[in-house]
């Protein structure tokens, strides 16, 4: 599929599956002498149990601490010594790991990834677990506890999804659950989820496809397939009524969070809601920015976004109040704008602005082979979440098909006709409003 | 059954070399310098119009003026309102931003190639013809005042601001935050903004860095047309006065009651980008705190578990910039963490660097170089840094060889000259009741308590308790 100006946004690839079930996706791009290795494991915090939250992410840390043939600390030492960088991340849905290396160091990166996929537990110790537990607790302190508004997202999730729902608890987990994690948990988790059959390996960059096939078979081919992965139980997530939550934090300005159940990632409605978010809050003329920030000057900032995820999505509107402005006033203004959008419809130029931004972003996303959001990462993401690494062709089409009518329909169907979670984050000592009352 | 011998890491072989194109470097008739790197892999163009002199070009008392001016140029021109400017950019699917650092102003456009003409027209308009309408000025001033307010609740930002102030004092432009303070922002007038724009946003102060799918023969007519009528030399920024002489080492504590972590910063006024020790310091800092396996991160994160990450940087600018080491550490281990910072810096100064560590640092810098040129925006950033710091544009062609020449002796000598740990300032933003006494007990120097940033600019609304 091409965008204006004739550029093809397709990412050509070859795909093969090893005998043990490992999916391998290869994309050749010789613009720079760089190779990108990217591994996805289909496990995230959604696979955890209440009481053991944060484990998938804690485990991600442990994956960097050495395996049978890679002494502790050597993973990073070897990669840096070869001019490589690497990282990993965990979401509700999945865990990913990547290495970007000079093209000559591809084999090193594959050897390292294979060793921790196949031989992590041989050298696992209580000391490694305890140390990374402290690092993760500090990550939580830095990103949540000591960060203004840092606990807002996990608080909204807690109220948007019922207690047994896999999205109810935060990816980083609670301090208590992190403290409770045991060495047996580590071993069980690895054996259940970190097997070739539950993973995919994408390789992009200045690589030879035949050579990649040979190296992958050499290092990954003999790893045992692993057991079937337990299915995740997903109770229905609906809100029977609006929910209102107030928390105090070390902040100066109160902030309003509104969240609704949205659409699953990569569905057509997910694209509609993406475009809607842009119409609402991208640029000075966007509906909410103009009303709250530019004209009304009752908000310091406002953002709307569609958070499409594997099991279910959510749609968010977040606005920070100007000093002296009540959060109720912000919610009233937001709802008036949503109603006006349904009543008056969306002008073609509003849709055009949003979709043109998406088209540019598809071209720009072809620039990087590695890292988070690079081509190797996107091939794996499409593979896991749509079943086809080639989904990029249909992905852009989802956005092009969005009509003005789709946008106002989505406001009614996903926002106005549904209940919302409203979270107020207020400065300490300023909890001046009723909690759990009706919203709006 | 796995029969493969996995006991040794595979040999990596010879790293590929990266070739750098000849960058075109010329002037338009009106004096604008143009730096062009043509790259046709994708139909994208990224560019930066850079203006000499950012916050360093105005007195510290006018803190925030450079960034305020940059923020204001897209709020109305003689031909477009603020909303029309935003709409014109958004419909192109482009991004157009303006900001200011300490040494330069930056107007950046990233756009599909076939829309470059229209994008350049908007960029030129906001650079050449901003009108700074009073109503927009009042709104943006209030936004920036409220950013100051929000910043006072962000521990890392409070630490950065305190660190800059302790190092440079109140009279040096590097001592104030780019955003400015409540007092300085309230005092700035529209005339100040107009005058700063007139002095800085002139062809004689401007360099246009262009990277992407465009050749000079196509670019020049677009530029001539977009910047038609733009002339003038502007005012060359005056050289900066010297930073204050290093003080005796002290620990500066900023209260944040109940904080789960302490934000720790250590450092001093170090070197300018023109230092002859540039490559040696790059290697030295990679070893100390510039990579994941660096000594600070290895000690404080991987060995002690005190933090999610620790590091250090030589923030080199036109005039000597700060060396800064830092981390966010758990409150109960604040003092031991500070002691570890000091001991790691001291160890690097006092003991030779082992060969394997030196080789790793050199490789990490030299072999990773191609990855820093992946996107057109990446390349614009690399070239713009060179322009801002008056570095020759063929700098990267010699980078790999120069890094490879750094030896242990040079690193040791540079550590002796550039890590004066006895004179470093230590800033801690944290719970004073828990950290002050343990910090004092370290015996590293006197503990000085700094005032936290000013609270709310206006009284909060009355509290209603209805529960």
CSV table of N, CA and C in Angstrom, one decimal, chain A residues 338-407:
chain,number,residue,atom,x,y,z
A,338,UNK,N,-18.2,16.8,23.4
A,338,UNK,CA,-18.5,15.5,22.8
A,338,UNK,C,-19.9,15.5,22.2
A,339,UNK,N,-20.8,16.1,22.9
A,339,UNK,CA,-22.2,16.2,22.5
A,339,UNK,C,-22.3,17.1,21.2
A,340,UNK,N,-21.5,18.2,21.2
A,340,UNK,CA,-21.5,19.1,20.1
A,340,UNK,C,-21.0,18.4,18.8
A,341,UNK,N,-20.0,17.5,19.0
A,341,UNK,CA,-19.4,16.8,17.9
A,341,UNK,C,-20.5,15.9,17.3
A,342,UNK,N,-21.2,15.2,18.1
A,342,UNK,CA,-22.3,14.3,17.6
A,342,UNK,C,-23.4,15.1,16.9
A,343,UNK,N,-23.7,16.3,17.5
A,343,UNK,CA,-24.8,17.1,17.0
A,343,UNK,C,-24.4,17.7,15.7
A,344,UNK,N,-23.2,18.3,15.6
A,344,UNK,CA,-22.9,19.0,14.4
A,344,UNK,C,-22.0,18.2,13.4
A,345,UNK,N,-21.5,17.1,13.8
A,345,UNK,CA,-20.7,16.3,12.9
A,345,UNK,C,-19.3,16.8,12.9
A,346,UNK,N,-18.4,16.0,12.2
A,346,UNK,CA,-17.0,16.3,12.0
A,346,UNK,C,-16.9,16.9,10.6
A,347,UNK,N,-16.1,18.0,10.5
A,347,UNK,CA,-15.9,18.6,9.2
A,347,UNK,C,-14.8,17.7,8.5
A,348,UNK,N,-14.9,17.6,7.2
A,348,UNK,CA,-13.9,16.8,6.4
A,348,UNK,C,-12.4,17.2,6.7
A,349,UNK,N,-12.2,18.5,6.9
A,349,UNK,CA,-10.8,18.9,7.2
A,349,UNK,C,-10.3,18.4,8.5
A,350,UNK,N,-11.2,18.2,9.5
A,350,UNK,CA,-10.7,17.7,10.7
A,350,UNK,C,-10.2,16.2,10.6
A,351,UNK,N,-11.0,15.5,9.8
A,351,UNK,CA,-10.6,14.1,9.6
A,351,UNK,C,-9.3,14.0,8.7
A,352,UNK,N,-9.3,14.9,7.8
A,352,UNK,CA,-8.1,14.9,6.9
A,352,UNK,C,-6.8,15.2,7.6
A,353,UNK,N,-6.9,16.2,8.5
A,353,UNK,CA,-5.7,16.5,9.3
A,353,UNK,C,-5.2,15.3,10.1
A,354,UNK,N,-6.1,14.6,10.7
A,354,UNK,CA,-5.7,13.4,11.5
A,354,UNK,C,-5.2,12.3,10.7
A,355,UNK,N,-5.8,12.0,9.5
A,355,UNK,CA,-5.3,10.9,8.7
A,355,UNK,C,-4.0,11.3,8.0
A,356,UNK,N,-3.8,12.5,7.6
A,356,UNK,CA,-2.5,12.9,7.1
A,356,UNK,C,-1.4,12.7,8.1
A,357,UNK,N,-1.7,13.0,9.3
A,357,UNK,CA,-0.6,12.7,10.4
A,357,UNK,C,-0.3,11.3,10.5
A,358,UNK,N,-1.3,10.4,10.3
A,358,UNK,CA,-1.1,9.0,10.4
A,358,UNK,C,-0.3,8.5,9.2
A,359,UNK,N,-0.6,9.1,8.0
A,359,UNK,CA,0.2,8.7,6.8
A,359,UNK,C,1.6,9.0,6.9
A,360,UNK,N,1.9,10.2,7.4
A,360,UNK,CA,3.3,10.6,7.6
A,360,UNK,C,4.0,9.6,8.6
A,361,UNK,N,3.3,9.3,9.7
A,361,UNK,CA,3.9,8.4,10.7
A,361,UNK,C,4.2,7.0,10.1
A,362,UNK,N,3.4,6.5,9.2
A,362,UNK,CA,3.7,5.2,8.6
A,362,UNK,C,5.0,5.3,7.8
A,363,UNK,N,5.2,6.4,7.1
A,363,UNK,CA,6.5,6.5,6.3
A,363,UNK,C,7.7,6.6,7.3
A,364,UNK,N,7.5,7.5,8.3
A,364,UNK,CA,8.6,7.6,9.3
A,364,UNK,C,8.9,6.4,10.0
A,365,UNK,N,7.9,5.5,10.2
A,365,UNK,CA,8.2,4.3,11.0
A,365,UNK,C,9.0,3.3,10.2
A,366,UNK,N,9.2,3.6,8.9
A,366,UNK,CA,10.1,2.7,8.1
A,366,UNK,C,11.6,3.0,8.3
A,367,UNK,N,11.9,4.1,9.0
A,367,UNK,CA,13.3,4.6,9.1
A,367,UNK,C,14.1,3.7,10.0
A,368,UNK,N,13.5,3.1,11.0
A,368,UNK,CA,14.3,2.3,12.0
A,368,UNK,C,14.1,0.8,11.9
A,369,UNK,N,15.2,0.1,11.9
A,369,UNK,CA,15.0,-1.4,11.9
A,369,UNK,C,14.8,-2.0,13.3
A,370,UNK,N,15.4,-1.3,14.3
A,370,UNK,CA,15.4,-1.9,15.6
A,370,UNK,C,14.9,-1.1,16.7
A,371,UNK,N,15.0,-1.6,17.9
A,371,UNK,CA,14.5,-0.8,19.1
A,371,UNK,C,13.0,-0.9,19.2
A,372,UNK,N,12.4,-0.3,20.2
A,372,UNK,CA,11.0,-0.2,20.4
A,372,UNK,C,10.3,0.5,19.2
A,373,UNK,N,9.4,-0.2,18.5
A,373,UNK,CA,8.7,0.5,17.4
A,373,UNK,C,9.5,0.4,16.1
A,374,UNK,N,10.7,-0.2,16.1
A,374,UNK,CA,11.4,-0.3,14.8
A,374,UNK,C,10.7,-1.5,14.0
A,375,UNK,N,11.2,-1.7,12.8
A,375,UNK,CA,10.5,-2.6,11.9
A,375,UNK,C,10.5,-4.0,12.5
A,376,UNK,N,11.6,-4.5,13.1
A,376,UNK,CA,11.5,-5.9,13.7
A,376,UNK,C,10.5,-6.0,14.8
A,377,UNK,N,10.4,-4.9,15.6
A,377,UNK,CA,9.4,-4.9,16.7
A,377,UNK,C,7.9,-4.9,16.1
A,378,UNK,N,7.8,-4.1,15.0
A,378,UNK,CA,6.4,-4.0,14.4
A,378,UNK,C,6.0,-5.3,13.8
A,379,UNK,N,7.0,-6.0,13.1
A,379,UNK,CA,6.6,-7.3,12.5
A,379,UNK,C,6.2,-8.3,13.6
A,380,UNK,N,6.9,-8.3,14.7
A,380,UNK,CA,6.4,-9.2,15.8
A,380,UNK,C,5.1,-8.8,16.3
A,381,UNK,N,4.9,-7.5,16.5
A,381,UNK,CA,3.6,-7.0,17.0
A,381,UNK,C,2.4,-7.4,16.1
A,382,UNK,N,2.6,-7.2,14.8
A,382,UNK,CA,1.5,-7.6,13.9
A,382,UNK,C,1.3,-9.1,13.9
A,383,UNK,N,2.4,-9.8,14.0
A,383,UNK,CA,2.3,-11.3,14.0
A,383,UNK,C,1.5,-11.7,15.3
A,384,UNK,N,1.8,-11.2,16.4
A,384,UNK,CA,1.2,-11.6,17.7
A,384,UNK,C,-0.3,-11.1,17.7
A,385,UNK,N,-0.5,-9.9,17.3
A,385,UNK,CA,-1.8,-9.3,17.6
A,385,UNK,C,-2.8,-9.4,16.4
A,386,UNK,N,-2.3,-9.7,15.2
A,386,UNK,CA,-3.3,-9.9,14.1
A,386,UNK,C,-3.1,-11.2,13.4
A,387,UNK,N,-2.0,-12.0,13.7
A,387,UNK,CA,-1.8,-13.2,13.1
A,387,UNK,C,-1.0,-13.1,11.8
A,388,UNK,N,-0.7,-11.9,11.4
A,388,UNK,CA,0.1,-11.7,10.1
A,388,UNK,C,1.1,-10.6,10.2
A,389,UNK,N,2.4,-10.9,10.1
A,389,UNK,CA,3.4,-9.9,10.1
A,389,UNK,C,3.2,-8.8,9.0
A,390,UNK,N,2.4,-9.2,7.9
A,390,UNK,CA,2.2,-8.4,6.8
A,390,UNK,C,1.0,-7.5,7.0
A,391,UNK,N,0.4,-7.4,8.2
A,391,UNK,CA,-0.8,-6.6,8.4
A,391,UNK,C,-0.6,-5.1,8.1
A,392,UNK,N,0.6,-4.7,8.0
A,392,UNK,CA,0.9,-3.2,7.7
A,392,UNK,C,0.1,-2.8,6.5
A,393,UNK,N,-0.1,-3.6,5.5
A,393,UNK,CA,-0.9,-3.2,4.3
A,393,UNK,C,-2.3,-2.9,4.7
A,394,UNK,N,-2.9,-3.7,5.6
A,394,UNK,CA,-4.3,-3.4,5.9
A,394,UNK,C,-4.4,-2.4,7.0
A,395,UNK,N,-3.3,-2.2,7.8
A,395,UNK,CA,-3.3,-1.3,8.9
A,395,UNK,C,-3.6,0.1,8.4
A,396,UNK,N,-2.9,0.6,7.4
A,396,UNK,CA,-3.1,2.0,6.9
A,396,UNK,C,-4.5,2.1,6.3
A,397,UNK,N,-5.0,1.1,5.7
A,397,UNK,CA,-6.3,1.1,5.1
A,397,UNK,C,-7.4,1.3,6.2
A,398,UNK,N,-7.2,0.8,7.4
A,398,UNK,CA,-8.2,1.0,8.4
A,398,UNK,C,-8.4,2.5,8.7
A,399,UNK,N,-7.3,3.3,8.6
A,399,UNK,CA,-7.4,4.7,8.9
A,399,UNK,C,-8.0,5.4,7.7
A,400,UNK,N,-7.7,5.0,6.5
A,400,UNK,CA,-8.2,5.7,5.3
A,400,UNK,C,-9.7,5.5,5.2
A,401,UNK,N,-10.2,4.4,5.7
A,401,UNK,CA,-11.6,4.2,5.6
A,401,UNK,C,-12.5,4.9,6.6
A,402,UNK,N,-11.8,5.5,7.6
A,402,UNK,CA,-12.6,6.2,8.6
A,402,UNK,C,-13.4,7.4,8.0
A,403,UNK,N,-14.7,7.5,8.2
A,403,UNK,CA,-15.5,8.6,7.7
A,403,UNK,C,-15.8,9.5,8.8
A,404,UNK,N,-16.3,10.7,8.4
A,404,UNK,CA,-16.8,11.7,9.4
A,404,UNK,C,-17.9,11.1,10.3
A,405,UNK,N,-18.7,10.3,9.6
A,405,UNK,CA,-19.9,9.7,10.3
A,405,UNK,C,-19.4,8.7,11.3
A,406,UNK,N,-18.3,7.9,10.9
A,406,UNK,CA,-17.8,6.9,11.9
A,406,UNK,C,-17.4,7.6,13.2
A,407,UNK,N,-16.9,8.8,13.0
A,407,UNK,CA,-16.3,9.5,14.2
A,407,UNK,C,-17.4,10.0,15.2
